[in-house]
XYZ file of C-alpha atoms in Angstrom:
324
model
C -3.308 4.568 38.093
C -1.203 1.416 38.262
C -2.611 -1.996 37.228
C -1.811 -3.281 40.722
C -4.022 -0.639 42.326
C -6.856 -1.389 39.914
C -6.564 -5.111 40.644
C -6.786 -4.401 44.365
C -9.838 -2.171 43.822
C -11.552 -4.853 41.753
C -10.933 -7.468 44.466
C -12.239 -5.138 47.180
C -15.429 -4.365 45.216
C -16.144 -8.072 44.834
C -15.768 -8.544 48.596
C -17.891 -5.517 49.513
C -20.673 -6.531 47.131
C -20.609 -10.135 48.347
C -19.794 -11.573 44.953
C -22.906 -10.036 43.349
C -20.870 -8.499 40.556
C -21.488 -10.576 37.447
C -19.169 -8.690 35.134
C -16.275 -6.285 35.495
C -14.467 -4.765 32.536
C -11.624 -2.300 32.825
C -10.610 -0.066 29.941
C -7.249 1.712 29.790
C -7.364 5.445 30.376
C -6.708 7.802 27.488
C -3.200 9.224 27.578
C -3.536 12.969 27.111
C -0.933 15.628 26.478
C 1.812 13.244 25.356
C 4.532 14.443 23.004
C 3.684 11.647 20.573
C 0.083 11.093 19.498
C -0.744 7.435 20.150
C -4.298 7.490 18.768
C -5.104 7.019 15.108
C -8.468 6.491 13.413
C -9.102 3.471 11.233
C -10.487 4.003 7.754
C -14.038 3.406 9.020
C -13.744 5.805 11.961
C -12.785 3.542 14.894
C -10.045 4.688 17.255
C -6.965 2.534 17.837
C -4.066 3.120 20.211
C -0.506 2.510 19.082
C 2.599 2.278 21.225
C 4.357 5.223 19.566
C 6.846 6.614 22.069
C 9.184 8.918 20.155
C 9.268 11.390 17.272
C 12.312 10.230 15.349
C 12.037 12.762 12.517
C 9.647 15.439 11.273
C 9.912 17.887 8.404
C 7.695 19.579 5.839
C 8.753 19.084 2.239
C 7.376 20.941 -0.757
C 4.787 18.162 -1.105
C 3.822 16.852 2.334
C 4.448 16.622 6.055
C 6.897 13.802 6.781
C 7.035 12.103 10.165
C 8.841 9.024 11.354
C 7.681 7.796 14.750
C 9.080 4.955 16.799
C 6.847 2.076 17.877
C 7.960 -0.550 20.383
C 6.207 -3.267 18.341
C 6.572 -2.080 14.767
C 9.909 -0.259 14.746
C 10.099 3.087 12.987
C 6.902 4.093 11.197
C 6.675 6.389 8.155
C 3.728 8.797 8.282
C 2.970 11.174 5.398
C 0.424 13.950 5.953
C -0.748 12.107 9.094
C -1.406 8.931 7.096
C 0.423 5.831 8.309
C 2.286 4.513 5.269
C 4.679 1.787 6.332
C 6.492 0.445 9.392
C 9.752 -1.465 9.560
C 7.662 -4.481 10.602
C 5.613 -4.432 7.400
C 7.477 -6.792 5.080
C 4.058 -8.327 4.347
C 3.094 -5.129 2.515
C 6.148 -5.309 0.283
C 5.706 -9.008 -0.410
C 2.042 -8.475 -1.257
C 2.544 -5.673 -3.735
C 5.302 -7.724 -5.414
C 2.964 -10.681 -5.924
C 3.509 -12.694 -2.729
C 6.378 -14.769 -4.057
C 4.599 -15.891 -7.214
C 6.641 -13.690 -9.533
C 10.148 -14.136 -10.908
C 11.780 -10.745 -11.454
C 15.135 -12.131 -12.618
C 16.226 -10.439 -15.838
C 13.043 -8.317 -15.989
C 12.465 -4.590 -16.553
C 10.449 -3.133 -13.668
C 8.886 0.306 -13.193
C 7.938 1.351 -9.646
C 5.738 4.419 -9.229
C 6.269 5.767 -5.711
C 8.140 3.461 -3.368
C 10.249 6.233 -1.841
C 10.663 4.223 1.373
C 12.897 1.814 -0.565
C 11.190 -1.344 0.706
C 10.149 -2.740 -2.675
C 13.492 -1.857 -4.238
C 15.460 -3.485 -1.400
C 13.561 -6.762 -1.739
C 13.445 -6.802 -5.530
C 17.174 -6.335 -6.201
C 17.719 -9.679 -4.451
C 16.091 -11.338 -7.474
C 18.599 -9.795 -9.921
C 16.259 -8.007 -12.338
C 17.655 -6.458 -15.484
C 16.694 -2.926 -14.387
C 14.381 -1.344 -11.818
C 13.315 2.252 -12.391
C 11.735 4.047 -9.432
C 9.963 7.346 -10.052
C 9.311 9.210 -6.799
C 8.730 12.926 -6.411
C 9.966 13.729 -2.891
C 13.707 13.639 -2.191
C 13.130 14.461 1.487
C 11.180 11.226 2.016
C 13.999 9.251 0.400
C 16.569 10.982 2.617
C 14.517 10.413 5.782
C 13.963 6.717 5.026
C 17.616 6.254 4.100
C 18.541 7.385 7.612
C 15.666 6.236 9.816
C 13.911 3.320 8.011
C 16.859 1.043 7.372
C 14.902 -1.893 8.737
C 12.803 -1.484 5.577
C 15.274 -0.279 2.948
C 18.641 -1.516 4.196
C 21.374 0.446 2.411
C 19.638 0.545 -0.982
C 18.792 4.271 -0.770
C 22.405 5.266 -0.065
C 22.801 5.684 -3.833
C 20.242 6.777 -6.423
C 21.823 4.424 -8.976
C 23.108 0.870 -8.763
C 23.979 -2.004 -11.061
C 20.335 -2.908 -11.641
C 18.340 0.116 -10.470
C 17.884 3.851 -10.833
C 15.800 6.275 -8.768
C 14.362 9.255 -10.656
C 13.299 12.063 -8.306
C 10.535 13.335 -10.569
C 6.776 13.552 -11.034
C 5.730 10.188 -12.467
C 3.049 11.529 -14.844
C 5.373 13.312 -17.310
C 7.819 10.402 -17.031
C 5.063 7.928 -17.946
C 3.940 10.123 -20.836
C 7.526 10.286 -22.096
C 7.829 6.495 -21.937
C 4.555 6.166 -23.882
C 5.864 8.511 -26.592
C 9.150 6.600 -26.787
C 7.370 3.249 -26.950
C 9.275 2.006 -23.892
C 7.697 -0.961 -22.105
C 8.220 -2.831 -18.838
C 7.646 -6.409 -17.743
C 6.173 -5.136 -14.466
C 4.643 -1.863 -13.312
C 4.153 -1.510 -9.557
C 2.007 1.420 -8.464
C 2.811 2.311 -4.852
C 1.624 5.899 -5.164
C -1.651 6.241 -3.325
C -4.616 4.387 -1.932
C -8.102 4.091 -3.305
C -9.912 7.324 -2.365
C -12.106 7.194 0.723
C -14.530 9.757 -0.718
C -17.920 8.449 -1.803
C -18.343 11.425 -4.144
C -16.022 10.648 -7.055
C -17.068 13.743 -8.959
C -15.730 15.814 -6.043
C -12.496 13.886 -5.610
C -9.717 14.519 -8.112
C -7.965 11.407 -6.771
C -10.357 9.261 -8.827
C -9.227 11.017 -11.996
C -5.593 10.661 -10.944
C -6.005 6.918 -10.390
C -7.581 6.465 -13.822
C -4.782 8.486 -15.422
C -2.057 6.421 -13.749
C -3.756 3.144 -14.666
C -4.220 4.187 -18.298
C -0.597 5.300 -18.642
C 0.655 2.192 -16.846
C -1.224 -0.073 -19.239
C 0.365 1.734 -22.171
C 3.909 1.101 -20.913
C 3.297 -2.568 -20.058
C 4.894 -5.208 -22.244
C 2.196 -7.407 -23.880
C 2.976 -10.136 -21.332
C 3.455 -7.658 -18.481
C 1.883 -7.489 -15.034
C 0.632 -4.585 -12.952
C 0.377 -4.336 -9.164
C -0.999 -1.584 -6.962
C -2.352 -0.962 -3.461
C -5.630 0.341 -2.194
C -7.693 0.894 0.936
C -9.495 -0.736 3.830
C -11.915 -3.612 3.351
C -14.474 -1.844 5.551
C -14.878 1.000 3.043
C -17.384 -0.989 1.035
C -19.133 1.977 -0.577
C -15.891 3.622 -1.672
C -14.576 0.300 -2.978
C -17.771 -0.231 -4.961
C -17.433 3.232 -6.429
C -13.838 2.439 -7.260
C -14.966 -0.568 -9.262
C -17.372 1.737 -11.091
C -14.449 4.017 -11.919
C -12.596 1.067 -13.419
C -15.614 0.510 -15.612
C -14.930 3.917 -17.144
C -11.547 2.828 -18.461
C -11.004 1.991 -22.119
C -11.396 -1.742 -21.411
C -13.972 -3.704 -19.366
C -12.910 -5.090 -15.976
C -14.229 -7.945 -13.802
C -13.178 -8.480 -10.171
C -12.492 -11.108 -7.547
C -11.270 -10.453 -4.009
C -8.830 -11.711 -1.387
C -7.196 -10.564 1.933
C -3.808 -10.355 3.876
C -2.484 -8.638 7.014
C 0.075 -5.852 7.281
C 1.112 -5.630 10.956
C 0.981 -1.883 11.581
C -2.311 -1.221 9.776
C -4.543 -2.936 12.338
C -7.362 -3.504 9.845
C -8.055 -5.758 6.873
C -7.720 -4.697 3.266
C -9.185 -6.951 0.523
C -7.497 -7.942 -2.734
C -9.736 -7.843 -5.758
C -8.812 -10.018 -8.695
C -9.960 -8.531 -11.972
C -9.744 -9.435 -15.612
C -9.534 -6.702 -18.210
C -10.127 -7.436 -21.875
C -8.274 -5.070 -24.158
C -9.850 -6.596 -27.267
C -13.326 -7.964 -27.764
C -12.493 -11.264 -29.481
C -11.037 -13.032 -26.441
C -12.619 -16.440 -25.953
C -10.703 -18.016 -23.088
C -9.872 -16.905 -19.533
C -6.401 -18.076 -18.539
C -6.067 -16.753 -15.012
C -8.761 -17.526 -12.451
C -6.763 -17.628 -9.238
C -7.980 -15.588 -6.306
C -5.436 -14.867 -3.632
C -5.205 -12.999 -0.449
C -3.133 -10.258 1.042
C -4.723 -7.545 3.180
C -4.706 -4.043 4.572
C -4.363 -2.531 1.134
C -6.131 -2.890 -2.088
C -3.411 -4.450 -4.200
C -3.816 -5.016 -7.871
C -2.308 -7.514 -10.174
C -2.665 -7.157 -13.895
C -1.643 -9.613 -16.521
C -1.719 -9.133 -20.278
C -1.592 -12.315 -22.294
C -1.220 -12.504 -26.087
C -3.067 -15.324 -27.777
C -4.269 -15.656 -31.373
C -3.691 -11.943 -32.002
C -5.768 -11.035 -28.959
C -4.630 -9.547 -25.685
C -6.014 -10.436 -22.292
C -5.402 -8.067 -19.418
C -6.047 -9.245 -15.875
C -5.924 -6.931 -12.928
C -5.636 -8.505 -9.531
C -6.902 -6.056 -7.013
C -5.876 -6.926 -3.494
C -6.598 -5.063 -0.363
C -4.940 -4.957 3.037
C -4.427 -1.553 4.365
C -5.385 1.879 5.616
C -3.145 3.691 3.304
């Protein structure tokens, strides 16, 4: 039914009922049977409607279902296993997980876990780091983004190696373990692998164990003055986020948190950032970093290890802004 017809009907009802209508609210009809599914649930179970109008690409890899849909507002949108990951509009996501402009990557060694869409790599090479190493398991995602997500990655995925970057198409866990054995360290580790689990039963969700494993290995490959960033889940998942904080308490070092928020356009819900401080040694007497900042639609983390008087201080800044 056209909006014009509905407007005419609304006007006629007001006339027939002699102006006794105190409130009229029209809701759009559900679009059923379309080639492209426009309806996606938020993390807390609400239904939102996107303007997806075309399936640009779809394929099953050995690891996941890969879809790229077109949105009139957000450009092409990467969806992995029916989970909206990133749209071409979502530069805010990339900026957030890189530290929102507060970091200087020039001349630094950076390890990115995940990041197969190329967005972080494309933005980071502009700062002329010494070397960026990306470890991502799925070549098909890289190939799809190289062709259909150029608004995010530009031409950076055209080659797996460049003057200041290399992309390793491998499982990150054995790569991290190898780096630990070799004693290799990085100035920054950016974990763009997965979100905080939405399960409230951590003992039934192997993702919790995976997150702890990645965090532990990442800490081991961080330079003593290094920083760690990661992403998480929706701000509305308060119980799962609380359980996540409990999981962090099971790490080899104690963690304290503070929170903040930002907005990634295509996510359509807020994700808090949690600032946390992790003490790797017990004799730390001074807190250096107390800033709380805000991103959103993903739980992003920032970790900072600071050496002082033979002690190390490790701060994690957890941020959240996304339904990932």
